Amino acid sequence: VGASKVAVDLEDLQKDLSAAGVRNVVGTVVDNSGVTRVKCFPLGKLPSAASSGIGISEVMPLYLVNDHFATGAPISGPTGDLRLFPDIGCLVQLASAPGWAWAPFDQHGQDRKESPGCQRSLLRRMVDAAGSRGYTLKMAYELEWFVCRASEKGLLPIHCGPGYSANAWAASRPLVDDLLAALEIEGLMVEQFHPEYAVGQLEVSLPVADPLRAADSLVLLKMTIRTWAENHGLLVSFSPISVAGQVGNGCHVHFSLWDSSGGNLFASGDEPLRISRVGERFIAGVLTELPALVSLSCPSVLSYSRIQPHLWAGAFQCWGHENREAALRFITGTSGIEGRGANMEFKSADPAANPYLVAGAIIAAGLAGIDRDLRLPPPVAEDPGNLSEEDRRRLNISHLPESVEDAADALANSETLKAAIGEFLTDCIVAVRRSEAKAFAGVEFRDLVEQHLWRY
Ligand code: GLU
Ligand code: MG
């Protein structure tokens, strides 16, 4: 995956792809509800797609997970056209769908100007905003998802646990071999793979990269998993909860802040944790904005059944050193490699989230923390879910929003995130969240799981 907007010789690229057997290109936009939408075109159309884009309706930012459109939003109706421009520098041949290449789309208006609704452009702007102050971000995603086969008896998970076990590995290994090989061919060098805690749940951790490349890699990983699953007659789910009664799927985001001389600002301060003052201000900014951030990282009505106490899913607005129950888990890294390894893991995020929005908002919140010279409270060492209400109040630890509406209200009230995301996109996201809340109001939990299972 290329960094973005890299100058490429289109003719050479087309020739190389054609020689490699590519006939078609699938481009992706992750919408505000978290669904990955596609437009496809033959390889021969690559030059025109790259120069004038592919058309799509302007109501794209208002799509809901159930394919209805949000109401109460700044746009409506059938008129207008957006242009989707494939980012050619990021184009990759899909190893599990060899006749196909994939590229992420940027959204522009017909006037060629960046669309105010383009989430990927928002992330690029935030990376630039950090860069203009002399900071670089590194990010990485861990994707958990559910794999099963359909049978007459219902869905058969790819493994039946135990969590993280050799048995679960042995059951999934014959199928997973092929996936790991595909990822390697695509240049996605996986950090780790393991069977996760829930039945049928797997996890792949992606490598650390610049924020745009990290988000693109997550989209590519999911595209690869989808095509791999089809090839093997498997069904995959990226829903926050795939099986009622089991723990959910997380998509934790790791981030670290670096200075212009290549120093890790999460590892160059005082003992014991060695977070620098700038690093502290950045993290404090993210901590402050968590309730609003959650509306981006937990986009679905189901997301809130996942971020519950005692599930390692980040239910509380707090940070801690290696605390898996804190929304922000600080990782110093094994001794000897702290400079390289220190980073923060944001746990209250799931695979339904749009990674461009989440990453953009993390950077915006962190930069605001630097500007406002925020300080961090002491790290929380215990499970906040085991503290009494009163102790939590005393330590200033709140539960994160418990519904999609509450999180949307937090976003609508966050001056920091609104300023970064822009009024248009913020209004669209808030409208999508409130419309989904309305669409699924009163639906029983098992039906909710059912209705979201294959959507993301
Ligand atoms: N499945 C958990 C979640 O929903 C995470 C488990 C882990 O820490 O890897 O986030
Ligand atoms: Mg995990």
Tab-separated table of N, CA and C in Angstrom, residues 196-284:
chain	number	residue	atom	x	y	z
A	196	GLU	N	-9.012	-15.804	18.576
A	196	GLU	CA	-9.386	-14.939	19.707
A	196	GLU	C	-10.255	-15.698	20.717
A	197	TYR	N	-10.811	-14.931	21.654
A	197	TYR	CA	-11.513	-15.506	22.804
A	197	TYR	C	-12.856	-16.158	22.454
A	198	ALA	N	-13.627	-15.506	21.561
A	198	ALA	CA	-14.983	-16.006	21.256
A	198	ALA	C	-14.924	-17.121	20.214
A	199	VAL	N	-15.981	-17.912	20.131
A	199	VAL	CA	-16.025	-18.977	19.111
A	199	VAL	C	-15.976	-18.326	17.724
A	200	GLY	N	-15.219	-18.954	16.838
A	200	GLY	CA	-15.137	-18.464	15.462
A	200	GLY	C	-14.406	-17.151	15.299
A	201	GLN	N	-13.848	-16.613	16.387
A	201	GLN	CA	-13.225	-15.282	16.311
A	201	GLN	C	-11.730	-15.408	16.023
A	202	LEU	N	-11.255	-14.623	15.065
A	202	LEU	CA	-9.830	-14.582	14.720
A	202	LEU	C	-9.335	-13.152	14.857
A	203	GLU	N	-8.033	-13.013	14.952
A	203	GLU	CA	-7.454	-11.662	14.999
A	203	GLU	C	-6.196	-11.582	14.168
A	204	VAL	N	-6.082	-10.488	13.420
A	204	VAL	CA	-4.835	-10.151	12.736
A	204	VAL	C	-4.405	-8.766	13.216
A	205	SER	N	-3.150	-8.613	13.622
A	205	SER	CA	-2.623	-7.286	13.957
A	205	SER	C	-1.786	-6.802	12.789
A	206	LEU	N	-2.059	-5.585	12.378
A	206	LEU	CA	-1.354	-4.999	11.239
A	206	LEU	C	-0.122	-4.230	11.707
A	207	PRO	N	0.835	-4.024	10.806
A	207	PRO	CA	2.052	-3.318	11.204
A	207	PRO	C	1.811	-1.824	11.412
A	208	VAL	N	2.726	-1.218	12.153
A	208	VAL	CA	2.694	0.222	12.405
A	208	VAL	C	3.044	0.959	11.112
A	209	ALA	N	2.300	2.029	10.857
A	209	ALA	CA	2.551	2.804	9.629
A	209	ALA	C	2.081	4.234	9.852
A	210	ASP	N	2.274	5.090	8.846
A	210	ASP	CA	1.702	6.431	8.979
A	210	ASP	C	0.172	6.278	8.980
A	211	PRO	N	-0.553	7.248	9.548
A	211	PRO	CA	-1.991	7.037	9.783
A	211	PRO	C	-2.807	6.710	8.530
A	212	LEU	N	-2.485	7.341	7.401
A	212	LEU	CA	-3.275	7.079	6.194
A	212	LEU	C	-3.025	5.663	5.693
A	213	ARG	N	-1.759	5.298	5.689
A	213	ARG	CA	-1.404	3.954	5.233
A	213	ARG	C	-1.975	2.888	6.174
A	214	ALA	N	-1.963	3.180	7.473
A	214	ALA	CA	-2.510	2.217	8.444
A	214	ALA	C	-4.001	2.011	8.200
A	215	ALA	N	-4.737	3.107	7.952
A	215	ALA	CA	-6.188	2.992	7.719
A	215	ALA	C	-6.445	2.272	6.390
A	216	ASP	N	-5.683	2.630	5.354
A	216	ASP	CA	-5.837	1.930	4.067
A	216	ASP	C	-5.563	0.433	4.240
A	217	SER	N	-4.561	0.112	5.040
A	217	SER	CA	-4.207	-1.300	5.238
A	217	SER	C	-5.351	-2.069	5.887
A	218	LEU	N	-6.059	-1.406	6.801
A	218	LEU	CA	-7.198	-2.079	7.440
A	218	LEU	C	-8.299	-2.356	6.405
A	219	VAL	N	-8.533	-1.376	5.524
A	219	VAL	CA	-9.548	-1.568	4.477
A	219	VAL	C	-9.125	-2.706	3.550
A	220	LEU	N	-7.841	-2.722	3.197
A	220	LEU	CA	-7.323	-3.790	2.326
A	220	LEU	C	-7.407	-5.154	3.027
A	221	LEU	N	-7.074	-5.179	4.315
A	221	LEU	CA	-7.167	-6.432	5.069
A	221	LEU	C	-8.601	-6.981	5.010
A	222	LYS	N	-9.577	-6.102	5.219
A	222	LYS	CA	-10.971	-6.572	5.193
A	222	LYS	C	-11.383	-7.015	3.782
A	223	MET	N	-10.920	-6.307	2.762
A	223	MET	CA	-11.207	-6.723	1.374
A	223	MET	C	-10.623	-8.114	1.124
A	224	THR	N	-9.422	-8.337	1.625
A	224	THR	CA	-8.750	-9.620	1.420
A	224	THR	C	-9.484	-10.726	2.175
A	225	ILE	N	-9.896	-10.430	3.398
A	225	ILE	CA	-10.636	-11.426	4.180
A	225	ILE	C	-11.947	-11.786	3.469
A	226	ARG	N	-12.629	-10.766	2.926
A	226	ARG	CA	-13.900	-11.048	2.224
A	226	ARG	C	-13.681	-11.980	1.034
A	227	THR	N	-12.653	-11.689	0.224
A	227	THR	CA	-12.443	-12.503	-0.980
A	227	THR	C	-11.948	-13.900	-0.595
A	228	TRP	N	-11.091	-13.963	0.408
A	228	TRP	CA	-10.607	-15.262	0.914
A	228	TRP	C	-11.779	-16.114	1.384
A	229	ALA	N	-12.697	-15.497	2.134
A	229	ALA	CA	-13.839	-16.234	2.677
A	229	ALA	C	-14.696	-16.801	1.546
A	230	GLU	N	-14.969	-15.968	0.543
A	230	GLU	CA	-15.769	-16.433	-0.609
A	230	GLU	C	-15.119	-17.651	-1.252
A	231	ASN	N	-13.795	-17.588	-1.433
A	231	ASN	CA	-13.083	-18.691	-2.087
A	231	ASN	C	-13.220	-20.002	-1.317
A	232	HIS	N	-13.405	-19.891	-0.001
A	232	HIS	CA	-13.450	-21.099	0.836
A	232	HIS	C	-14.867	-21.447	1.298
A	233	GLY	N	-15.869	-20.743	0.772
A	233	GLY	CA	-17.241	-21.018	1.203
A	233	GLY	C	-17.484	-20.644	2.655
A	234	LEU	N	-16.737	-19.644	3.134
A	234	LEU	CA	-16.906	-19.203	4.528
A	234	LEU	C	-17.721	-17.923	4.564
A	235	LEU	N	-18.292	-17.642	5.718
A	235	LEU	CA	-18.970	-16.364	5.943
A	235	LEU	C	-18.187	-15.603	7.001
A	236	VAL	N	-17.996	-14.294	6.785
A	236	VAL	CA	-17.252	-13.501	7.782
A	236	VAL	C	-18.119	-12.336	8.247
A	237	SER	N	-17.944	-11.990	9.499
A	237	SER	CA	-18.701	-10.868	10.068
A	237	SER	C	-17.757	-9.898	10.767
A	238	PHE	N	-17.901	-8.613	10.405
A	238	PHE	CA	-17.137	-7.539	11.056
A	238	PHE	C	-18.045	-6.707	11.959
A	239	SER	N	-19.146	-7.299	12.371
A	239	SER	CA	-20.078	-6.582	13.245
A	239	SER	C	-19.480	-6.486	14.656
A	240	PRO	N	-19.840	-5.459	15.432
A	240	PRO	CA	-19.304	-5.353	16.806
A	240	PRO	C	-19.615	-6.590	17.635
A	241	ILE	N	-20.768	-7.210	17.386
A	241	ILE	CA	-21.103	-8.473	18.058
A	241	ILE	C	-21.630	-9.436	17.011
A	242	SER	N	-20.981	-10.579	16.879
A	242	SER	CA	-21.407	-11.547	15.859
A	242	SER	C	-22.235	-12.671	16.446
A	243	VAL	N	-21.958	-13.023	17.699
A	243	VAL	CA	-22.704	-14.126	18.325
A	243	VAL	C	-23.236	-13.633	19.673
A	244	ALA	N	-24.563	-13.619	19.814
A	244	ALA	CA	-25.152	-13.177	21.092
A	244	ALA	C	-24.611	-14.060	22.210
A	245	GLY	N	-24.216	-13.431	23.312
A	245	GLY	CA	-23.710	-14.196	24.445
A	245	GLY	C	-22.201	-14.370	24.435
A	246	GLN	N	-21.543	-13.985	23.334
A	246	GLN	CA	-20.070	-14.062	23.259
A	246	GLN	C	-19.501	-12.632	23.308
A	247	VAL	N	-18.204	-12.514	23.643
A	247	VAL	CA	-17.600	-11.174	23.625
A	247	VAL	C	-17.583	-10.668	22.177
A	248	GLY	N	-17.519	-9.352	22.050
A	248	GLY	CA	-17.613	-8.744	20.724
A	248	GLY	C	-16.292	-8.720	19.975
A	249	ASN	N	-16.362	-8.140	18.776
A	249	ASN	CA	-15.170	-7.927	17.948
A	249	ASN	C	-14.655	-6.517	18.185
A	250	GLY	N	-13.389	-6.419	18.571
A	250	GLY	CA	-12.775	-5.106	18.720
A	250	GLY	C	-11.945	-4.779	17.495
A	251	CYS	N	-11.633	-3.510	17.334
A	251	CYS	CA	-10.653	-3.108	16.317
A	251	CYS	C	-9.804	-2.018	16.963
A	252	HIS	N	-8.948	-2.460	17.882
A	252	HIS	CA	-8.182	-1.521	18.700
A	252	HIS	C	-7.199	-0.754	17.825
A	253	VAL	N	-6.997	0.512	18.201
A	253	VAL	CA	-6.108	1.383	17.427
A	253	VAL	C	-4.894	1.731	18.285
A	254	HIS	N	-3.720	1.427	17.799
A	254	HIS	CA	-2.484	1.821	18.490
A	254	HIS	C	-1.980	3.119	17.878
A	255	PHE	N	-1.532	4.050	18.729
A	255	PHE	CA	-0.955	5.286	18.181
A	255	PHE	C	0.210	5.765	19.024
A	256	SER	N	1.139	6.432	18.369
A	256	SER	CA	2.250	7.071	19.075
A	256	SER	C	2.612	8.353	18.340
A	257	LEU	N	3.226	9.272	19.082
A	257	LEU	CA	3.552	10.604	18.567
A	257	LEU	C	5.061	10.759	18.528
A	258	TRP	N	5.579	11.248	17.417
A	258	TRP	CA	7.030	11.340	17.220
A	258	TRP	C	7.423	12.767	16.884
A	259	ASP	N	8.634	13.156	17.294
A	259	ASP	CA	9.084	14.514	16.948
A	259	ASP	C	9.877	14.483	15.643
A	260	SER	N	10.289	15.681	15.214
A	260	SER	CA	10.888	15.766	13.877
A	260	SER	C	12.268	15.099	13.809
A	261	SER	N	12.882	14.854	14.979
A	261	SER	CA	14.173	14.164	14.906
A	261	SER	C	14.011	12.650	15.087
A	262	GLY	N	12.760	12.186	14.996
A	262	GLY	CA	12.540	10.738	15.050
A	262	GLY	C	12.457	10.180	16.454
A	263	GLY	N	12.210	11.035	17.435
A	263	GLY	CA	12.094	10.565	18.822
A	263	GLY	C	10.644	10.272	19.178
A	264	ASN	N	10.442	9.182	19.897
A	264	ASN	CA	9.098	8.800	20.313
A	264	ASN	C	8.705	9.626	21.535
A	265	LEU	N	7.710	10.502	21.376
A	265	LEU	CA	7.309	11.401	22.467
A	265	LEU	C	6.535	10.671	23.560
A	266	PHE	N	6.242	9.394	23.349
A	266	PHE	CA	5.633	8.578	24.408
A	266	PHE	C	6.732	7.810	25.170
A	267	ALA	N	8.004	8.113	24.867
A	267	ALA	CA	9.081	7.322	25.502
A	267	ALA	C	10.314	8.165	25.817
A	268	SER	N	10.138	9.494	25.920
A	268	SER	CA	11.343	10.298	26.134
A	268	SER	C	11.204	11.237	27.326
A	269	GLY	N	10.279	10.895	28.261
A	269	GLY	CA	10.097	11.731	29.450
A	269	GLY	C	10.674	11.079	30.699
A	270	ASP	N	10.118	11.498	31.838
A	270	ASP	CA	10.641	11.016	33.117
A	270	ASP	C	10.150	9.598	33.427
A	271	GLU	N	10.911	8.933	34.286
A	271	GLU	CA	10.493	7.625	34.812
A	271	GLU	C	9.198	7.820	35.616
A	272	PRO	N	8.353	6.862	35.865
A	272	PRO	CA	8.527	5.488	35.399
A	272	PRO	C	7.988	5.255	33.972
A	273	LEU	N	7.008	6.032	33.528
A	273	LEU	CA	6.399	5.677	32.242
A	273	LEU	C	7.100	6.336	31.057
A	274	ARG	N	7.860	7.396	31.322
A	274	ARG	CA	8.692	8.056	30.314
A	274	ARG	C	7.895	8.752	29.218
A	275	ILE	N	6.639	9.084	29.519
A	275	ILE	CA	5.863	9.862	28.542
A	275	ILE	C	6.353	11.313	28.634
A	276	SER	N	6.703	11.920	27.499
A	276	SER	CA	7.200	13.298	27.526
A	276	SER	C	6.046	14.259	27.814
A	277	ARG	N	6.347	15.500	28.123
A	277	ARG	CA	5.299	16.497	28.399
A	277	ARG	C	4.377	16.661	27.185
A	278	VAL	N	4.978	16.734	25.996
A	278	VAL	CA	4.149	16.886	24.788
A	278	VAL	C	3.287	15.640	24.603
A	279	GLY	N	3.900	14.478	24.815
A	279	GLY	CA	3.149	13.231	24.703
A	279	GLY	C	1.978	13.214	25.672
A	280	GLU	N	2.244	13.678	26.896
A	280	GLU	CA	1.185	13.714	27.918
A	280	GLU	C	0.038	14.618	27.477
A	281	ARG	N	0.381	15.789	26.944
A	281	ARG	CA	-0.666	16.730	26.516
A	281	ARG	C	-1.494	16.104	25.387
A	282	PHE	N	-0.808	15.417	24.476
A	282	PHE	CA	-1.524	14.765	23.356
A	282	PHE	C	-2.507	13.711	23.890
A	283	ILE	N	-1.997	12.844	24.777
A	283	ILE	CA	-2.848	11.772	25.320
A	283	ILE	C	-4.009	12.369	26.123
A	284	ALA	N	-3.708	13.441	26.879
A	284	ALA	CA	-4.763	14.078	27.677
A	284	ALA	C	-5.852	14.644	26.757
